Structures are given as structure tokens and as C-alpha cells.
Amino acid sequence: NADASTTGESALISMNNHWIANPGTAITPLLTADPSRPDVCTESTAPAETTPCATPAELAAAQQYCAALNNTLGPYANCFDDVDPAQLFDDCVFDHCADPSMACDTLQLYEEECQAAGELDFTSVVDACGVCHGDGTSCQKTCVATGDPHYRSFDGVAFNWQGQCEYVLASDCRSGSRVDGATANAFEVQVRNSRRRPLPGRQVTATVAVAVRLPAVSRASASVVEMYRSLANAQLNGAALPALPYADVYGNTITLAGGILRVYAGSVGATVTFRGSTVRVTLDGSSPLLNNTCGLCADANTVSADDAALSQMHNHWIAN
């Protein structure tokens, strides 16, 4: 009942049958009827499962997977005083034995609760692909620029660069040398950073605008989407955005969901989003740009060792 008191909660929560939504009862279902389900639902009389961990080995594997939630020296330790992880640790272990993918959801939930509590000084166990304890190579490739700004290349190399110009963040470099940028009708993402502003002991900038050139058959037919911190300022080819969702003949789309503008270049399997000061460029697992990009995001070739040489060519990636 959300009255800030836990007294009496068990009695309310355990009234399971009382809260069933059935047609013709005091609680009318809101979901559209599912013809595969009976018209009237009755609760199972089977005893609740205490744990789906069938063997000690399964339990040990689950506890190891979820260890971040109870390790006082682990990646979440700084958040323990703000968000008690005990219940989520038990949930994580239970879920891992039932379905390991659900356990990852529990870890992500804890990170979200830490952020909501204002605790940002923890190490995420979720990689750029949304995989818990992954290495960033299991699915899509994502390059991120966020904050003042902090960058993470497609291959997971993190670096900081307080540049105050406009830069090529990611570009299709199949048409020529990796350091020569894209042709005039190829996919490219450019970012505009703010002028440096002084803070105690340092100078900082932030990403304030993003431009995405959508791939087309010619320079004349290539469109440019501009995204700003205010959605109202977004443009397509220098004019206000058309009615969304938008699609062109080349498989490029622009959509809006949850307050986030999403630009998708279908022919190269690339998605660009911009919200606040965070821009993300994500390449599908089958994108022809894998191992064929250049810019501050580097080359998306799964080899992190060569990223520094490309990403740190700051002046080369200036768009003037």
C-alpha cells in the first residue's frame, strides 16, 4: 500500500487469489483477451518452488554469477550503503538456476537502482552489448561518447578527449583509406563539442549536436539528419523533421520513442541515438561496416590494440 510502513505488507501481498483479474469479477482485465488461455483463470495449487537449483554445482555457479551483489570488494561495493543488494542477490541466484538470461536482468536492475539513488561510482558488469560479464564482442558493436566527453570505441577502448570542435565520430571507410574518411554519399556521423569551459583544475567540453549522413546512391540524394539536445531543433536536410516515423527509398529511417530520436541506416546496419550529452553509434552483427569504420570510434575490427592510433588522431578527424 506504499504507506512507508512494512507492517502488514505480507498480509496484503499474500492475498494472491484476491488480485486475480477475471472477466465479470470486481477486477476487470485490462489486457486484450488471449484466445489460447481460459476465459476464467484459477490459481495453481502446486506448492511454490523454493529453489530451482537442482544440484550443488548449479547453486555454486549461480552464486558465482551473482557475486557482484554480495562482494564487499566487488564492482558494486560503493553502492551497498545506498541500495541494499540482499534481496536482489537471492533473486539473481534463483533466476540463474531457472534461466541464466533472467539473472542478467537482475544485475541490470541493481545498476539502475544505484543510478536512481545517485550512486554512480560503481563498475558495471554489463558490456556494451547488454550482456552481463561479457567482453563486448558477443553481439552488436557500439561506440559511445558521453559526458565531458568520455569515449568508448567500437572495440571497447575508453579514452577522454576535451576537444572543442566538430569531429568525425564514425564513418564508412570502405571506399578508400581508413584515414581519408567517407565519400560524399556514404554513412558518416559527426559530433559538435561545446567550447571549453573551466572547472576547478580542468577544462571540460560536451557533445551538443550530432549530424548523421544517410547513405544513398549519390551525393545529391544523400540526406543529413541533425540532432540537438532539444528534440524540437532536430532537422532533416536543413528543415524541420517530417512527420515520424520517416523512411526513404534507401532503407534509412527516423523514429521517436521514449523521447529518444533514433536514426537507422538500413543498408549498412547502423543506428545512431543522441540524448542529453550521450551519442551512441551501434552496428548490427551483420553490418558491412564491421572492420570498415574510421573516426574517433576507430575501426570495429574486434582488435582493441589498434584503436588508439585511429581514435587519438584528434586533429585529423576535425570537420572544417
Short mmCIF file of C-alpha atoms in Angstrom, two decimals:
data_model
loop_
_atom_site.label_atom_id
_atom_site.label_comp_id
_atom_site.label_asym_id
_atom_site.label_seq_id
_atom_site.Cartn_x
_atom_site.Cartn_y
_atom_site.Cartn_z
CA ASN A 1 0.00 0.00 0.00
CA ALA A 2 3.04 2.34 -0.30
CA ASP A 3 2.46 3.92 3.11
CA ALA A 4 6.17 3.78 4.05
CA SER A 5 5.45 1.10 6.66
CA THR A 6 6.27 -2.56 6.10
CA THR A 7 3.84 -3.67 8.81
CA GLY A 8 1.02 -5.64 7.25
CA GLU A 9 2.66 -5.89 3.84
CA SER A 10 2.85 -9.70 3.92
CA ALA A 11 -0.88 -10.00 4.54
CA LEU A 12 -1.67 -7.81 1.53
CA ILE A 13 0.90 -9.32 -0.81
CA SER A 14 -0.07 -12.89 0.03
CA MET A 15 -3.71 -12.32 -0.99
CA ASN A 16 -2.74 -13.75 -4.39
CA ASN A 17 -6.15 -15.03 -5.42
CA HIS A 18 -7.81 -11.77 -4.43
CA TRP A 19 -5.81 -9.85 -7.05
CA ILE A 20 -6.67 -12.12 -10.00
CA ALA A 21 -8.21 -10.19 -12.91
CA ASN A 22 -11.02 -12.23 -14.46
CA PRO A 23 -13.92 -11.14 -16.71
CA GLY A 24 -17.09 -10.48 -14.76
CA THR A 25 -15.32 -10.04 -11.43
CA ALA A 26 -14.51 -6.97 -9.35
CA ILE A 27 -11.15 -6.71 -11.16
CA THR A 28 -11.64 -6.39 -14.90
CA PRO A 29 -8.69 -7.42 -17.09
CA LEU A 30 -7.05 -4.57 -19.00
CA LEU A 31 -5.11 -6.79 -21.41
CA THR A 32 -6.73 -7.94 -24.64
CA ALA A 33 -8.06 -11.47 -24.24
CA ASP A 34 -5.71 -14.28 -25.30
CA PRO A 35 -7.73 -16.97 -27.09
CA SER A 36 -5.18 -19.61 -26.06
CA ARG A 37 -5.94 -19.00 -22.38
CA PRO A 38 -9.12 -19.98 -20.50
CA ASP A 39 -11.74 -17.27 -20.01
CA VAL A 40 -11.51 -17.61 -16.24
CA CYS A 41 -8.12 -18.13 -14.67
CA THR A 42 -7.73 -20.17 -11.50
CA GLU A 43 -4.58 -20.13 -9.44
CA SER A 44 -2.35 -23.20 -9.34
CA THR A 45 -2.47 -25.24 -6.14
CA ALA A 46 1.05 -26.56 -6.61
CA PRO A 47 3.45 -25.60 -3.82
CA ALA A 48 5.74 -22.68 -4.55
CA GLU A 49 9.22 -23.61 -5.72
CA THR A 50 11.76 -22.84 -3.02
CA THR A 51 14.72 -23.02 -5.42
CA PRO A 52 15.19 -24.21 -8.99
CA CYS A 53 18.85 -25.06 -8.28
CA ALA A 54 18.78 -28.82 -8.80
CA THR A 55 22.35 -29.58 -7.73
CA PRO A 56 25.06 -28.03 -5.54
CA ALA A 57 27.03 -27.32 -8.73
CA GLU A 58 24.14 -25.31 -10.19
CA LEU A 59 23.82 -23.36 -6.95
CA ALA A 60 27.58 -22.62 -6.87
CA ALA A 61 27.54 -21.45 -10.50
CA ALA A 62 24.59 -19.15 -9.78
CA GLN A 63 26.25 -17.69 -6.69
CA GLN A 64 29.43 -17.02 -8.64
CA TYR A 65 27.49 -15.33 -11.47
CA CYS A 66 25.67 -13.10 -8.97
CA ALA A 67 28.67 -12.48 -6.68
CA ALA A 68 28.83 -8.77 -7.55
CA LEU A 69 25.71 -8.35 -5.43
CA ASN A 70 27.32 -9.53 -2.17
CA ASN A 71 31.05 -8.96 -2.63
CA THR A 72 32.07 -6.03 -0.41
CA LEU A 73 35.20 -5.58 -2.53
CA GLY A 74 33.39 -6.10 -5.82
CA PRO A 75 32.22 -3.76 -8.59
CA TYR A 76 29.04 -2.67 -6.76
CA ALA A 77 30.55 -2.20 -3.31
CA ASN A 78 30.27 1.60 -3.36
CA CYS A 79 26.52 1.30 -3.83
CA PHE A 80 25.76 -1.10 -0.97
CA ASP A 81 25.14 1.67 1.58
CA ASP A 82 22.60 3.31 -0.74
CA VAL A 83 20.84 0.24 -2.14
CA ASP A 84 20.68 -3.00 -0.15
CA PRO A 85 21.52 -5.83 -2.59
CA ALA A 86 20.49 -8.74 -0.34
CA GLN A 87 17.07 -9.43 -1.86
CA LEU A 88 18.33 -8.99 -5.42
CA PHE A 89 21.20 -11.40 -4.74
CA ASP A 90 18.70 -14.07 -3.71
CA ASP A 91 16.56 -13.26 -6.77
CA CYS A 92 19.60 -13.43 -9.04
CA VAL A 93 20.65 -16.85 -7.75
CA PHE A 94 17.10 -18.17 -8.11
CA ASP A 95 16.77 -16.78 -11.62
CA HIS A 96 20.16 -18.06 -12.77
CA CYS A 97 19.19 -21.63 -11.94
CA ALA A 98 15.84 -21.21 -13.70
CA ASP A 99 17.08 -19.22 -16.72
CA PRO A 100 20.51 -17.50 -16.75
CA SER A 101 19.26 -14.71 -19.04
CA MET A 102 16.85 -13.59 -16.30
CA ALA A 103 19.74 -13.30 -13.83
CA CYS A 104 21.35 -10.70 -16.08
CA ASP A 105 18.12 -8.68 -15.85
CA THR A 106 18.52 -8.67 -12.05
CA LEU A 107 22.07 -7.31 -12.26
CA GLN A 108 20.91 -4.60 -14.67
CA LEU A 109 18.06 -3.73 -12.27
CA TYR A 110 20.53 -3.25 -9.42
CA GLU A 111 22.65 -0.91 -11.53
CA GLU A 112 19.55 1.09 -12.42
CA GLU A 113 18.58 1.36 -8.74
CA CYS A 114 22.10 2.54 -7.87
CA GLN A 115 21.88 5.25 -10.52
CA ALA A 116 18.42 6.26 -9.31
CA ALA A 117 19.85 6.61 -5.79
CA GLY A 118 22.52 8.96 -7.11
CA GLU A 119 25.38 6.47 -6.77
CA LEU A 120 27.40 6.46 -9.98
CA ASP A 121 30.75 5.32 -8.60
CA PHE A 122 30.45 1.64 -9.41
CA THR A 123 31.77 -0.62 -12.15
CA SER A 124 29.14 -2.05 -14.47
CA VAL A 125 29.26 -5.77 -15.19
CA VAL A 126 27.14 -5.21 -18.31
CA ASP A 127 29.07 -4.84 -21.55
CA ALA A 128 28.28 -2.57 -24.49
CA CYS A 129 26.04 -5.27 -25.97
CA GLY A 130 23.90 -5.53 -22.83
CA VAL A 131 25.50 -8.86 -21.88
CA CYS A 132 26.39 -9.46 -18.24
CA HIS A 133 30.06 -10.37 -17.72
CA GLY A 134 30.55 -10.11 -21.48
CA ASP A 135 33.54 -8.74 -23.36
CA GLY A 136 31.69 -6.53 -25.82
CA THR A 137 32.19 -8.86 -28.76
CA SER A 138 29.14 -11.10 -28.37
CA CYS A 139 26.67 -9.11 -30.43
CA GLN A 140 26.41 -5.62 -31.83
CA LYS A 141 29.27 -3.13 -31.81
CA THR A 142 28.55 0.14 -30.02
CA CYS A 143 30.62 3.30 -29.83
CA VAL A 144 29.65 5.84 -27.17
CA ALA A 145 30.57 9.46 -26.48
CA THR A 146 29.15 10.79 -23.22
CA GLY A 147 29.75 13.43 -20.58
CA ASP A 148 32.67 15.79 -20.95
CA PRO A 149 33.22 13.73 -23.26
CA HIS A 150 34.27 10.18 -22.43
CA TYR A 151 34.57 7.92 -25.45
CA ARG A 152 34.40 4.15 -25.85
CA SER A 153 35.37 2.84 -29.27
CA PHE A 154 33.57 0.06 -31.12
CA ASP A 155 36.15 -2.37 -29.75
CA GLY A 156 35.78 -1.18 -26.17
CA VAL A 157 38.76 1.15 -25.75
CA ALA A 158 37.94 4.03 -23.39
CA PHE A 159 39.56 7.45 -23.65
CA ASN A 160 38.82 11.08 -22.82
CA TRP A 161 39.10 13.97 -25.26
CA GLN A 162 38.06 17.52 -24.39
CA GLY A 163 38.06 18.76 -27.97
CA GLN A 164 36.03 21.87 -28.74
CA CYS A 165 35.49 21.46 -32.47
CA GLU A 166 33.41 19.25 -34.76
CA TYR A 167 34.71 15.74 -35.37
CA VAL A 168 34.06 12.58 -37.36
CA LEU A 169 32.82 10.12 -34.76
CA ALA A 170 32.24 7.20 -37.12
CA SER A 171 32.44 6.89 -40.88
CA ASP A 172 32.12 4.30 -43.63
CA CYS A 173 35.68 3.91 -44.87
CA ARG A 174 35.22 1.04 -47.30
CA SER A 175 35.66 3.38 -50.26
CA GLY A 176 39.26 4.31 -49.54
CA SER A 177 41.96 4.69 -46.95
CA ARG A 178 40.85 4.41 -43.35
CA VAL A 179 42.24 7.85 -42.61
CA ASP A 180 40.64 9.60 -45.56
CA GLY A 181 37.05 9.50 -44.32
CA ALA A 182 33.92 8.66 -46.25
CA THR A 183 32.82 9.64 -49.71
CA ALA A 184 30.15 12.31 -50.01
CA ASN A 185 27.25 9.83 -50.20
CA ALA A 186 28.41 7.31 -47.55
CA PHE A 187 27.31 6.90 -43.94
CA GLU A 188 29.03 9.25 -41.52
CA VAL A 189 28.41 10.58 -38.01
CA GLN A 190 29.87 13.90 -36.93
CA VAL A 191 29.68 15.46 -33.46
CA ARG A 192 29.92 19.07 -32.33
CA ASN A 193 31.52 19.68 -28.95
CA SER A 194 30.92 22.78 -26.86
CA ARG A 195 33.64 25.33 -26.28
CA ARG A 196 35.83 24.53 -23.32
CA ARG A 197 34.51 25.79 -20.03
CA PRO A 198 36.71 25.92 -16.93
CA LEU A 199 36.05 23.85 -13.83
CA PRO A 200 38.39 23.68 -10.82
CA GLY A 201 41.59 22.11 -12.06
CA ARG A 202 40.43 21.23 -15.56
CA GLN A 203 38.80 22.32 -18.80
CA VAL A 204 35.73 20.41 -19.99
CA THR A 205 33.57 20.21 -23.10
CA ALA A 206 30.46 18.20 -24.01
CA THR A 207 28.72 16.92 -27.12
CA VAL A 208 25.96 19.38 -28.05
CA ALA A 209 24.92 18.27 -31.55
CA VAL A 210 25.16 15.26 -33.86
CA ALA A 211 24.90 15.04 -37.66
CA VAL A 212 24.22 11.77 -39.48
CA ARG A 213 24.72 11.47 -43.23
CA LEU A 214 22.44 8.75 -44.52
CA PRO A 215 23.86 6.54 -47.28
CA ALA A 216 22.46 6.98 -50.78
CA VAL A 217 23.42 6.31 -54.39
CA SER A 218 24.80 9.79 -54.99
CA ARG A 219 25.91 12.91 -53.20
CA ALA A 220 22.82 14.77 -54.41
CA SER A 221 20.46 12.21 -52.90
CA ALA A 222 22.27 11.77 -49.57
CA SER A 223 20.32 13.22 -46.64
CA VAL A 224 21.67 14.66 -43.39
CA VAL A 225 19.89 14.37 -40.05
CA GLU A 226 20.86 16.88 -37.36
CA MET A 227 20.14 16.08 -33.70
CA TYR A 228 20.38 18.54 -30.84
CA ARG A 229 19.79 18.33 -27.12
CA SER A 230 16.33 19.73 -27.71
CA LEU A 231 14.24 17.43 -29.91
CA ALA A 232 12.43 20.48 -31.23
CA ASN A 233 15.61 21.58 -33.01
CA ALA A 234 16.19 18.33 -34.93
CA GLN A 235 16.39 18.75 -38.71
CA LEU A 236 16.46 16.78 -41.93
CA ASN A 237 18.35 18.46 -44.77
CA GLY A 238 18.24 21.82 -43.00
CA ALA A 239 14.49 21.83 -42.39
CA ALA A 240 12.25 20.68 -39.56
CA LEU A 241 11.81 16.93 -39.33
CA PRO A 242 8.92 15.48 -41.33
CA ALA A 243 6.17 13.53 -39.60
CA LEU A 244 7.65 10.48 -37.85
CA PRO A 245 8.23 7.66 -38.41
CA TYR A 246 10.11 8.60 -41.58
CA ALA A 247 11.58 6.27 -44.21
CA ASP A 248 13.29 6.86 -47.54
CA VAL A 249 13.89 4.65 -50.57
CA TYR A 250 17.36 3.66 -49.37
CA GLY A 251 16.18 1.90 -46.21
CA ASN A 252 17.00 4.80 -43.88
CA THR A 253 14.50 5.52 -41.10
CA ILE A 254 13.97 8.10 -38.36
CA THR A 255 11.81 7.17 -35.38
CA LEU A 256 11.00 8.64 -31.98
CA ALA A 257 10.34 6.51 -28.90
CA GLY A 258 10.66 7.30 -25.22
CA GLY A 259 11.90 10.77 -26.01
CA ILE A 260 14.87 9.39 -27.95
CA LEU A 261 15.37 10.11 -31.65
CA ARG A 262 16.67 7.03 -33.46
CA VAL A 263 18.29 7.22 -36.88
CA TYR A 264 18.81 3.91 -38.66
CA ALA A 265 20.83 3.47 -41.86
CA GLY A 266 19.42 0.17 -43.06
CA SER A 267 21.84 -0.50 -45.91
CA VAL A 268 24.81 -0.51 -43.52
CA GLY A 269 23.04 -1.72 -40.36
CA ALA A 270 23.94 1.34 -38.28
CA THR A 271 21.84 3.04 -35.59
CA VAL A 272 22.54 6.47 -34.09
CA THR A 273 20.86 7.94 -30.99
CA PHE A 274 21.52 11.17 -29.10
CA ARG A 275 20.13 12.07 -25.69
CA GLY A 276 21.45 14.61 -23.21
CA SER A 277 25.17 14.59 -23.94
CA THR A 278 25.35 10.91 -24.92
CA VAL A 279 25.60 9.78 -28.53
CA ARG A 280 25.62 6.09 -29.45
CA VAL A 281 26.50 4.51 -32.78
CA THR A 282 25.58 0.82 -32.96
CA LEU A 283 26.48 -1.57 -35.76
CA ASP A 284 24.39 -4.68 -36.34
CA GLY A 285 26.17 -8.01 -36.08
CA SER A 286 25.99 -8.37 -39.88
CA SER A 287 26.86 -4.75 -40.73
CA PRO A 288 29.25 -4.34 -43.68
CA LEU A 289 30.92 -1.57 -41.64
CA LEU A 290 32.48 -4.07 -39.24
CA ASN A 291 36.24 -3.72 -39.77
CA ASN A 292 35.46 -0.83 -42.12
CA THR A 293 34.93 2.27 -39.98
CA CYS A 294 37.16 5.16 -39.07
CA GLY A 295 36.93 8.25 -36.88
CA LEU A 296 37.09 8.64 -33.11
CA CYS A 297 35.17 5.34 -32.80
CA ALA A 298 38.05 3.55 -34.60
CA ASP A 299 37.66 0.52 -36.89
CA ALA A 300 35.27 -2.05 -35.30
CA ASN A 301 37.55 -4.95 -36.14
CA THR A 302 37.34 -6.64 -32.66
CA VAL A 303 41.03 -5.80 -32.08
CA SER A 304 41.35 -3.17 -29.38
CA ALA A 305 45.13 -2.85 -29.64
CA ASP A 306 44.98 -0.77 -32.82
CA ASP A 307 42.24 1.62 -31.69
CA ALA A 308 44.43 4.19 -30.00
CA ALA A 309 46.26 5.04 -33.23
CA LEU A 310 42.99 5.82 -35.02
CA SER A 311 40.93 7.36 -32.23
CA GLN A 312 43.70 9.62 -30.96
CA MET A 313 44.24 11.29 -34.35
CA HIS A 314 42.09 14.08 -32.93
CA ASN A 315 43.09 16.83 -35.32
CA HIS A 316 42.71 14.56 -38.34
CA TRP A 317 39.04 13.96 -37.52
CA ILE A 318 38.16 17.67 -37.25
CA ALA A 319 35.40 18.65 -39.69
CA ASN A 320 36.12 22.13 -41.06
#
